[in-house]
mmCIF file of C-alpha atoms in Angstrom:
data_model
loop_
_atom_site.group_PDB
_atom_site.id
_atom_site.type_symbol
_atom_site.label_atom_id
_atom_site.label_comp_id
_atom_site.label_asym_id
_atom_site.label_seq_id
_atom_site.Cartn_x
_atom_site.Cartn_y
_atom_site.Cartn_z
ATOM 1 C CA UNK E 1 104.026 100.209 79.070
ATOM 2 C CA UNK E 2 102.429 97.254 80.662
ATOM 3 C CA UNK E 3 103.145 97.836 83.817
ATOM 4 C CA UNK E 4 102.013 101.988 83.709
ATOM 5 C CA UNK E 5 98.543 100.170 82.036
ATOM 6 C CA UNK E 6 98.246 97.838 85.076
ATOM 7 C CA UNK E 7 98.830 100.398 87.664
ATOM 8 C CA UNK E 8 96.144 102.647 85.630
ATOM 9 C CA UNK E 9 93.896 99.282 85.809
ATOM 10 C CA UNK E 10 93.606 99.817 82.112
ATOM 11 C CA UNK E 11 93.509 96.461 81.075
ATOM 12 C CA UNK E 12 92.768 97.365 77.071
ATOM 13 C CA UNK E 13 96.019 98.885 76.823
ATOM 14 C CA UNK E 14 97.641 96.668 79.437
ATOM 15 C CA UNK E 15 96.893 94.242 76.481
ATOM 16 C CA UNK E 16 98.138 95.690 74.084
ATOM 17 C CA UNK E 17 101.483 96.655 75.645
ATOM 18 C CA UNK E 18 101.721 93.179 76.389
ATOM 19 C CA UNK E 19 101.080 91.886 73.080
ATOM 20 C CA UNK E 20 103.847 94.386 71.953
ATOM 21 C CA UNK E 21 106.080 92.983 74.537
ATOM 22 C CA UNK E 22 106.023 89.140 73.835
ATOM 23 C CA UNK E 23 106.391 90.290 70.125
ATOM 24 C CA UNK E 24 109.608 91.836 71.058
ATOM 25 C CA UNK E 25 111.057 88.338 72.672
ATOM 26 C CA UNK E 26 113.841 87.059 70.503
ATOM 27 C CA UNK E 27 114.518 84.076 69.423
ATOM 28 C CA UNK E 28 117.155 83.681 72.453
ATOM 29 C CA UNK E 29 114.635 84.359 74.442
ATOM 30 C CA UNK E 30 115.669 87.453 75.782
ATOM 31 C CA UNK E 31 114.608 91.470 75.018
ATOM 32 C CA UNK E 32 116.535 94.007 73.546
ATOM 33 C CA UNK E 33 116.109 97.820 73.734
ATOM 34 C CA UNK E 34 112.829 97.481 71.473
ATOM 35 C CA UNK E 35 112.395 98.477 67.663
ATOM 36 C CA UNK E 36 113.873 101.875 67.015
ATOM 37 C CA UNK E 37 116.383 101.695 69.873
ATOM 38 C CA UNK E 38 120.198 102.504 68.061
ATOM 39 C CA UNK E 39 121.390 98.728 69.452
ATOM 40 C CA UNK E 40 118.452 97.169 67.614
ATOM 41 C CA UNK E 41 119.711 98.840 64.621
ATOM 42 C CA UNK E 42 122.805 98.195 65.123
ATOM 43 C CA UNK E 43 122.025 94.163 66.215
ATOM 44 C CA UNK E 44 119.003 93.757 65.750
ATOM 45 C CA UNK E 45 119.223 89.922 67.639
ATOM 46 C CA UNK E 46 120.801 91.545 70.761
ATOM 47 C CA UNK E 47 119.458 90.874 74.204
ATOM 48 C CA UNK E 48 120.663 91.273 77.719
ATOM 49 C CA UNK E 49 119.357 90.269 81.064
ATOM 50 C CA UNK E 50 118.496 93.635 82.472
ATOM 51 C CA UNK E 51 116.059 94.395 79.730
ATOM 52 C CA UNK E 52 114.993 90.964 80.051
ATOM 53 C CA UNK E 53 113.695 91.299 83.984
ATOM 54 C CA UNK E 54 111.795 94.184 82.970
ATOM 55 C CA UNK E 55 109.892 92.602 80.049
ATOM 56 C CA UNK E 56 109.528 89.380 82.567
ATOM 57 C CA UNK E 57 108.296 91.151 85.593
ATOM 58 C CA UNK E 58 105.896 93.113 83.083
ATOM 59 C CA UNK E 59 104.295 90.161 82.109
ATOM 60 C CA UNK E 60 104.744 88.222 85.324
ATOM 61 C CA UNK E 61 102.024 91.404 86.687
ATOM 62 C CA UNK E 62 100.087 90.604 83.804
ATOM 63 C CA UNK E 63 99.266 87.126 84.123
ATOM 64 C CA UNK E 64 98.918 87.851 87.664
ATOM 65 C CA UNK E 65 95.764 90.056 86.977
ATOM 66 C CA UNK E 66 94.038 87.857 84.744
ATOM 67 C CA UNK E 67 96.116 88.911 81.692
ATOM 68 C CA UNK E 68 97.021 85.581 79.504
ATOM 69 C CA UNK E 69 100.548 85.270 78.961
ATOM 70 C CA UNK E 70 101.829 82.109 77.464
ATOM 71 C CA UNK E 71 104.314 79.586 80.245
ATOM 72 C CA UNK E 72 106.479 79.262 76.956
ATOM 73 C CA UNK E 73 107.522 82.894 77.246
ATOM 74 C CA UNK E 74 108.929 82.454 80.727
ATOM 75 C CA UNK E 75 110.703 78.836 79.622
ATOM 76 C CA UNK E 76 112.389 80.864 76.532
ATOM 77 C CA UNK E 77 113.523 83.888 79.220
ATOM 78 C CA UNK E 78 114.729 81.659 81.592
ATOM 79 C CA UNK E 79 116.813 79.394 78.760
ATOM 80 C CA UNK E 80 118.470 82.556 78.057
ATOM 81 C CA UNK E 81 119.169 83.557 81.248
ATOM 82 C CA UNK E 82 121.044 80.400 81.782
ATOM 83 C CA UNK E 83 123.065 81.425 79.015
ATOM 84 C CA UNK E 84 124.526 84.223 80.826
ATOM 85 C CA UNK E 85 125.181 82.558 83.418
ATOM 86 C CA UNK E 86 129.002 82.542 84.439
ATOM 87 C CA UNK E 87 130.930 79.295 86.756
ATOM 88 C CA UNK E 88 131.433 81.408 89.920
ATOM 89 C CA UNK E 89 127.657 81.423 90.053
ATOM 90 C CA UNK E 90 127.396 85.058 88.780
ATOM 91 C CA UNK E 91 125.427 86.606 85.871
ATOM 92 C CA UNK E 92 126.993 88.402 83.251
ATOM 93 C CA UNK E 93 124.544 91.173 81.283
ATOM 94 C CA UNK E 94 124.840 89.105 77.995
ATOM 95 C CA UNK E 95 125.119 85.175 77.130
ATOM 96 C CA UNK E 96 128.631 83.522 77.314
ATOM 97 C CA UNK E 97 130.330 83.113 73.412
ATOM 98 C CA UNK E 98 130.115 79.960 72.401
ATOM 99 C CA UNK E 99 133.076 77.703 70.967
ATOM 100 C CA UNK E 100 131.978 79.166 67.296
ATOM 101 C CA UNK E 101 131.803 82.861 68.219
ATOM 102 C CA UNK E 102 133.375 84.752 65.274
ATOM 103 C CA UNK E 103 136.997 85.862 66.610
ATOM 104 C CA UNK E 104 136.194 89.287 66.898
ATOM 105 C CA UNK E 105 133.080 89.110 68.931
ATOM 106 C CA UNK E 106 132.573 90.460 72.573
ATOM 107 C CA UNK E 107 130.612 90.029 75.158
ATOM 108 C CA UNK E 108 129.160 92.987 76.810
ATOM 109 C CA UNK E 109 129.432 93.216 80.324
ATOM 110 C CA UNK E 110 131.081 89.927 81.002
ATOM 111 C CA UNK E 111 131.968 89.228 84.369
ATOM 112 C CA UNK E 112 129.804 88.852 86.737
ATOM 113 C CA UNK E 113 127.744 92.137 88.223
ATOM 114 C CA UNK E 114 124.918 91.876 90.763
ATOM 115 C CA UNK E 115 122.490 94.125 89.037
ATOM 116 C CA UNK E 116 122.558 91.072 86.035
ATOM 117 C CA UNK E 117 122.700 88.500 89.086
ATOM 118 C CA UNK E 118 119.561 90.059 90.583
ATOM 119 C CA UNK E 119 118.068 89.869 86.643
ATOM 120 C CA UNK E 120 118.915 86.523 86.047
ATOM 121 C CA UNK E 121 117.552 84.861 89.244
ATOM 122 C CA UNK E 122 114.383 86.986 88.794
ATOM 123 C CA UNK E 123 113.688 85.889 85.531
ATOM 124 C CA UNK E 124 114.574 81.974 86.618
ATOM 125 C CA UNK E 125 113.138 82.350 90.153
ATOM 126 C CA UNK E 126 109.721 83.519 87.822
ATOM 127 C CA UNK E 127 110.312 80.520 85.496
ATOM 128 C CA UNK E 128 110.125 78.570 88.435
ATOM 129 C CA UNK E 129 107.518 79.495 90.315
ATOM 130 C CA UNK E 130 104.692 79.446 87.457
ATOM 131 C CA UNK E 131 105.647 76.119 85.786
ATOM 132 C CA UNK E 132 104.982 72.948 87.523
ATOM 133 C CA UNK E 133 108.133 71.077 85.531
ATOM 134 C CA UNK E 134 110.579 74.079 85.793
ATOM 135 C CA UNK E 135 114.432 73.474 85.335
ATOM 136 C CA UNK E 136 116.682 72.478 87.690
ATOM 137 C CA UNK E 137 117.191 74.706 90.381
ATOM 138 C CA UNK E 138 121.269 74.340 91.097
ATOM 139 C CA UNK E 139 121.828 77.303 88.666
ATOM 140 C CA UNK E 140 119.259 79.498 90.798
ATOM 141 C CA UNK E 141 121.168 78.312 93.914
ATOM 142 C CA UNK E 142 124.887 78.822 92.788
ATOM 143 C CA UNK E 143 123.390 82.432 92.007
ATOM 144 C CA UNK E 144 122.769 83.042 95.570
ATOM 145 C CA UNK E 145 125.812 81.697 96.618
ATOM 146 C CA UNK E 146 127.230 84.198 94.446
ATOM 147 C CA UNK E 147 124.902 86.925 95.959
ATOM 148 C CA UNK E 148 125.219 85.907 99.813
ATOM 149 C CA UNK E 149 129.267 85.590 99.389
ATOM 150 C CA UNK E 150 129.594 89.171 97.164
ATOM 151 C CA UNK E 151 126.570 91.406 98.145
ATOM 152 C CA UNK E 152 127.894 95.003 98.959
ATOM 153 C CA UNK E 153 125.274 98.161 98.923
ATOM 154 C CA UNK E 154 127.237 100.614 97.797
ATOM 155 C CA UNK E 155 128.848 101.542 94.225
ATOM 156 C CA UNK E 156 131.420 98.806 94.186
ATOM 157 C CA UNK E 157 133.133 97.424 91.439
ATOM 158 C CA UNK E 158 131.418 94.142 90.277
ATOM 159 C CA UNK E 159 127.717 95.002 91.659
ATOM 160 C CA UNK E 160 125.919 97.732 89.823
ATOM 161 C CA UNK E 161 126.732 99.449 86.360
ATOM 162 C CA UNK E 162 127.144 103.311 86.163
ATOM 163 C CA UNK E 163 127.204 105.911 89.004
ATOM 164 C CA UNK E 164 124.314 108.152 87.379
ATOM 165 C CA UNK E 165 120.652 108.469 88.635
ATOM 166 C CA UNK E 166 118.968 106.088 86.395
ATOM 167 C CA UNK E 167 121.528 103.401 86.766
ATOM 168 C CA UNK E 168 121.129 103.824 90.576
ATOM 169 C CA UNK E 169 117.442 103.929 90.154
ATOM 170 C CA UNK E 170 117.181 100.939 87.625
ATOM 171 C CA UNK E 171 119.994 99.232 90.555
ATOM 172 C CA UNK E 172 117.236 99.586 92.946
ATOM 173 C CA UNK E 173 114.523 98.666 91.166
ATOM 174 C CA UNK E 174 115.949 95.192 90.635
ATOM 175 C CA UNK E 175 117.023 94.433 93.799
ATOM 176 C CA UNK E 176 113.744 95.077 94.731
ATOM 177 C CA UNK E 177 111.894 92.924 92.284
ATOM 178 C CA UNK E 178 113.933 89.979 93.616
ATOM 179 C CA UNK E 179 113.156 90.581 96.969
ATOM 180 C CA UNK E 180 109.840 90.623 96.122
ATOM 181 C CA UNK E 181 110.231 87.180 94.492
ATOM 182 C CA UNK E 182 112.966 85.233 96.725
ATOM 183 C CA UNK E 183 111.387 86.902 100.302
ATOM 184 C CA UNK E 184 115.390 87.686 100.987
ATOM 185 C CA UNK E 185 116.081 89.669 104.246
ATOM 186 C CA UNK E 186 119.568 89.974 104.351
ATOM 187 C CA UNK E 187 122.815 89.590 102.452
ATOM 188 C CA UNK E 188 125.748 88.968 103.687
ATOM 189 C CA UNK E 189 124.565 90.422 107.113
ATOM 190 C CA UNK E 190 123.202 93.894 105.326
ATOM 191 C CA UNK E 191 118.648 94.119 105.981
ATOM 192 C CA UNK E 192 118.491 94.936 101.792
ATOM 193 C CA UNK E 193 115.365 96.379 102.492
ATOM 194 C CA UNK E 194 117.122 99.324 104.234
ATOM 195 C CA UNK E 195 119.800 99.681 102.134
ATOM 196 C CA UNK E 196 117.551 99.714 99.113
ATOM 197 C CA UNK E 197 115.199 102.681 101.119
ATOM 198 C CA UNK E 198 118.676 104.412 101.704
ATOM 199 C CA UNK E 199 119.572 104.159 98.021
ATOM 200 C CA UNK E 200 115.716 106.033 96.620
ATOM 201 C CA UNK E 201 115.994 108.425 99.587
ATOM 202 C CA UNK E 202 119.503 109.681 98.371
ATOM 203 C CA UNK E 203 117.949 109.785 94.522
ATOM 204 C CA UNK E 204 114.911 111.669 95.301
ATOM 205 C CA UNK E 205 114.061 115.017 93.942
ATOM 206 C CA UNK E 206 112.879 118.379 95.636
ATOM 207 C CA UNK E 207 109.738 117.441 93.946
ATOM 208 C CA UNK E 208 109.323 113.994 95.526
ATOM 209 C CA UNK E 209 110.140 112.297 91.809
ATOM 210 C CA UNK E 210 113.081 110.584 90.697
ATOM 211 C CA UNK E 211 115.063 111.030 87.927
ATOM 212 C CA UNK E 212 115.554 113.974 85.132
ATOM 213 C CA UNK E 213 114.086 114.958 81.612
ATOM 214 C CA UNK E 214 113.005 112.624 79.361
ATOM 215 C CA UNK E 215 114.048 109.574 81.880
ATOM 216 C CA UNK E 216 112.020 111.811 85.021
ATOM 217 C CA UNK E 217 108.896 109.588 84.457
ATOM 218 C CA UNK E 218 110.015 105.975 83.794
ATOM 219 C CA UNK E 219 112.576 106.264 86.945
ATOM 220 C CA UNK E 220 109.975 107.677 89.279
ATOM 221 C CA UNK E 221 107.667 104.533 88.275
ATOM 222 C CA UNK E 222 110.465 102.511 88.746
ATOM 223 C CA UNK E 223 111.128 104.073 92.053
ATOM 224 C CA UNK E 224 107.774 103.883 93.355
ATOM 225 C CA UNK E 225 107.715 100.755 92.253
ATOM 226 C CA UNK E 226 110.766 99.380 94.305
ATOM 227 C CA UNK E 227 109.532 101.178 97.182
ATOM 228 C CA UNK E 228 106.167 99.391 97.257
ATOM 229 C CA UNK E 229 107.276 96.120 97.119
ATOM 230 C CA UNK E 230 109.738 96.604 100.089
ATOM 231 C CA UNK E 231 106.595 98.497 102.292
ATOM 232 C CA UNK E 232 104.882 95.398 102.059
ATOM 233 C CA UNK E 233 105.215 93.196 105.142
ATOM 234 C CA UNK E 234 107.490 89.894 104.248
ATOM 235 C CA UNK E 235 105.204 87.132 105.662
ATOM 236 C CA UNK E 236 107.225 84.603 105.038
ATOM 237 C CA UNK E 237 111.114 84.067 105.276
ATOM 238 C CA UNK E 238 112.477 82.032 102.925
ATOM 239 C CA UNK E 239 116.125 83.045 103.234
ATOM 240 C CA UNK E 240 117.963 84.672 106.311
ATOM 241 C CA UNK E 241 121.410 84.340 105.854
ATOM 242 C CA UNK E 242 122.062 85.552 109.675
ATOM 243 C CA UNK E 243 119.918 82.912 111.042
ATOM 244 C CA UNK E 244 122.530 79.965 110.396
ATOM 245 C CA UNK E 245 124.266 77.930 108.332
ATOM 246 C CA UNK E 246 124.072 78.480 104.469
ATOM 247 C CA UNK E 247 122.916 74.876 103.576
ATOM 248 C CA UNK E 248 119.770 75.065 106.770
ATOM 249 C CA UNK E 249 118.719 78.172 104.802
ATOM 250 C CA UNK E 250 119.037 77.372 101.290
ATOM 251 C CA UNK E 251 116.898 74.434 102.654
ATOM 252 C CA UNK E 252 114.053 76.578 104.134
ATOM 253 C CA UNK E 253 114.221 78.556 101.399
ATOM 254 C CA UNK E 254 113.034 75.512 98.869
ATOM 255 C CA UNK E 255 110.560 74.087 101.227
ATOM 256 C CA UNK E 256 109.118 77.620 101.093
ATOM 257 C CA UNK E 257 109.107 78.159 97.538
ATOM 258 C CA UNK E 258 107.787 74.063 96.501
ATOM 259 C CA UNK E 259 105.117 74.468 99.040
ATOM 260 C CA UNK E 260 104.056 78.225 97.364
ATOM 261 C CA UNK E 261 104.583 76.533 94.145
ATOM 262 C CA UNK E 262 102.241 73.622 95.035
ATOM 263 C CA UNK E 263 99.718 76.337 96.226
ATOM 264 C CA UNK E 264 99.538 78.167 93.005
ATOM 265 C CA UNK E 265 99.022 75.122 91.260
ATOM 266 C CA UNK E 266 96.175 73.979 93.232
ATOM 267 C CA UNK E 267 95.142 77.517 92.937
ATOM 268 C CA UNK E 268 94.925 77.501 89.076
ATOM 269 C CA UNK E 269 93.532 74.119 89.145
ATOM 270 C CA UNK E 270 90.316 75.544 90.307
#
């Protein structure tokens, strides 16, 4: 994978991975399961926003090394994300039917979860923060409305899929990729980056890895993952939702991100 190549600072197969990867896009601008993969067989369109944050913070790593990766790859993830977006603010795992679905179509995973909440602002939070002209960014705030009203840690109905290890792990994992990209300290009154070190401390194994069998390696680099980003100090707070009213923080939390936007801009200008 890309990100197992970047870790490795194997940047020949980091490239190739990668190449893979945007190949795998769809025209919705989301990612599937991948060629092979029984849903790709079965639809071989299909897309959902989970797989999409991985591909996205893959290639977000990428370009961050050095590692060209085009700004009309994040645009088409972040269209589709939008798609899946539902009116309470909320992300659904797959786009909304449109007025000419076929009758018997469904949408998987519907209603609004927080494991495809924390997808879908990663991937638009990403959008934004490498483009200059980005989209608007009401849809990225009426997601965190969503997550600051309906954040819970634990197992509850309408925040993270499944109750087995790699759904926990995978749970994890993207919380922790969107606190490494919104700066978040708390939800709702909860310090996430506890409750996400509680969740990986209750997963791990006698042998200090996560997960079982053939999934034993991709959750423990997953795992390890999460738990690097939240080790890192947070030097800046965009978001506290303890420190005050919602609409002061929501404010502090674009100044921060246009004036780190405006940086890396400057940045790549030189």
């Amino acid at each position: 994978s890309v990100m197992t190549a970047l870790r490795k600072n194997n940047e020949p197969a980091a490239k190739i991975a990668l190449g893979k990867l945007v190949g795998w896009q769809q025209p919705s601008g989301g990612w599937g399961y991948g060629p092979g993969h029984l849903m790709t067989r079965q639809q071989p369109s299909f897309a959902d926003l989970g797989n999409t944050q991985l591909a996205i913070a893959a290639l977000r790593r990428a370009r961050a090394a050095g590692i060209p990766v085009a700004d009309t790859v994040f645009e088409s993830a972040a269209a589709f994300a939008l798609t899946c977006q539902n009116p309470d603010g909320g992300f659904g795992a797959t786009p909304t039917l449109g007025a000419d679905a076929a009758p018997e179509a469904q949408r998987f995973h519907a209603t609004s979860h927080g494991s495809a909440t924390l997808a879908g602002l990663s991937v638009l939070i990403t959008d934004q923060s490498i483009r200059a002209e980005a989209r608007s960014l009401d849809p990225t705030l009426e997601g965190i409305q969503w997550l600051t009203t309906d954040y819970v840690a634990d197992n509850e109905e309408g925040w993270r899929w499944g109750v087995d290890d790699q759904e926990i792990v995978l749970y994890a994992w993207r919380l922790a990729d969107f606190l490494e990209l919104s700066h978040f300290r708390q939800l709702d009154g909860h310090t996430v980056r506890d409750d996400l070190i509680d969740i990986l401390l209750d997963e791990i194994n006698p042998a200090n890895t996560w997960g079982m069998g053939d999934s034993e390696s991709r959750e423990t680099l997953l795992a390890v993952d999460a738990m690097t980003i939240v080790a890192r100090p947070i030097l800046v707070n965009r978001l506290d939702t303890a420190a005050g009213d919602m609409g002061d923080d929501l404010t502090r939390w674009l100044d921060a991100r246009n004036t780190t936007t405006d940086g890396d801009q400057e940045n790549r200008g030189r």
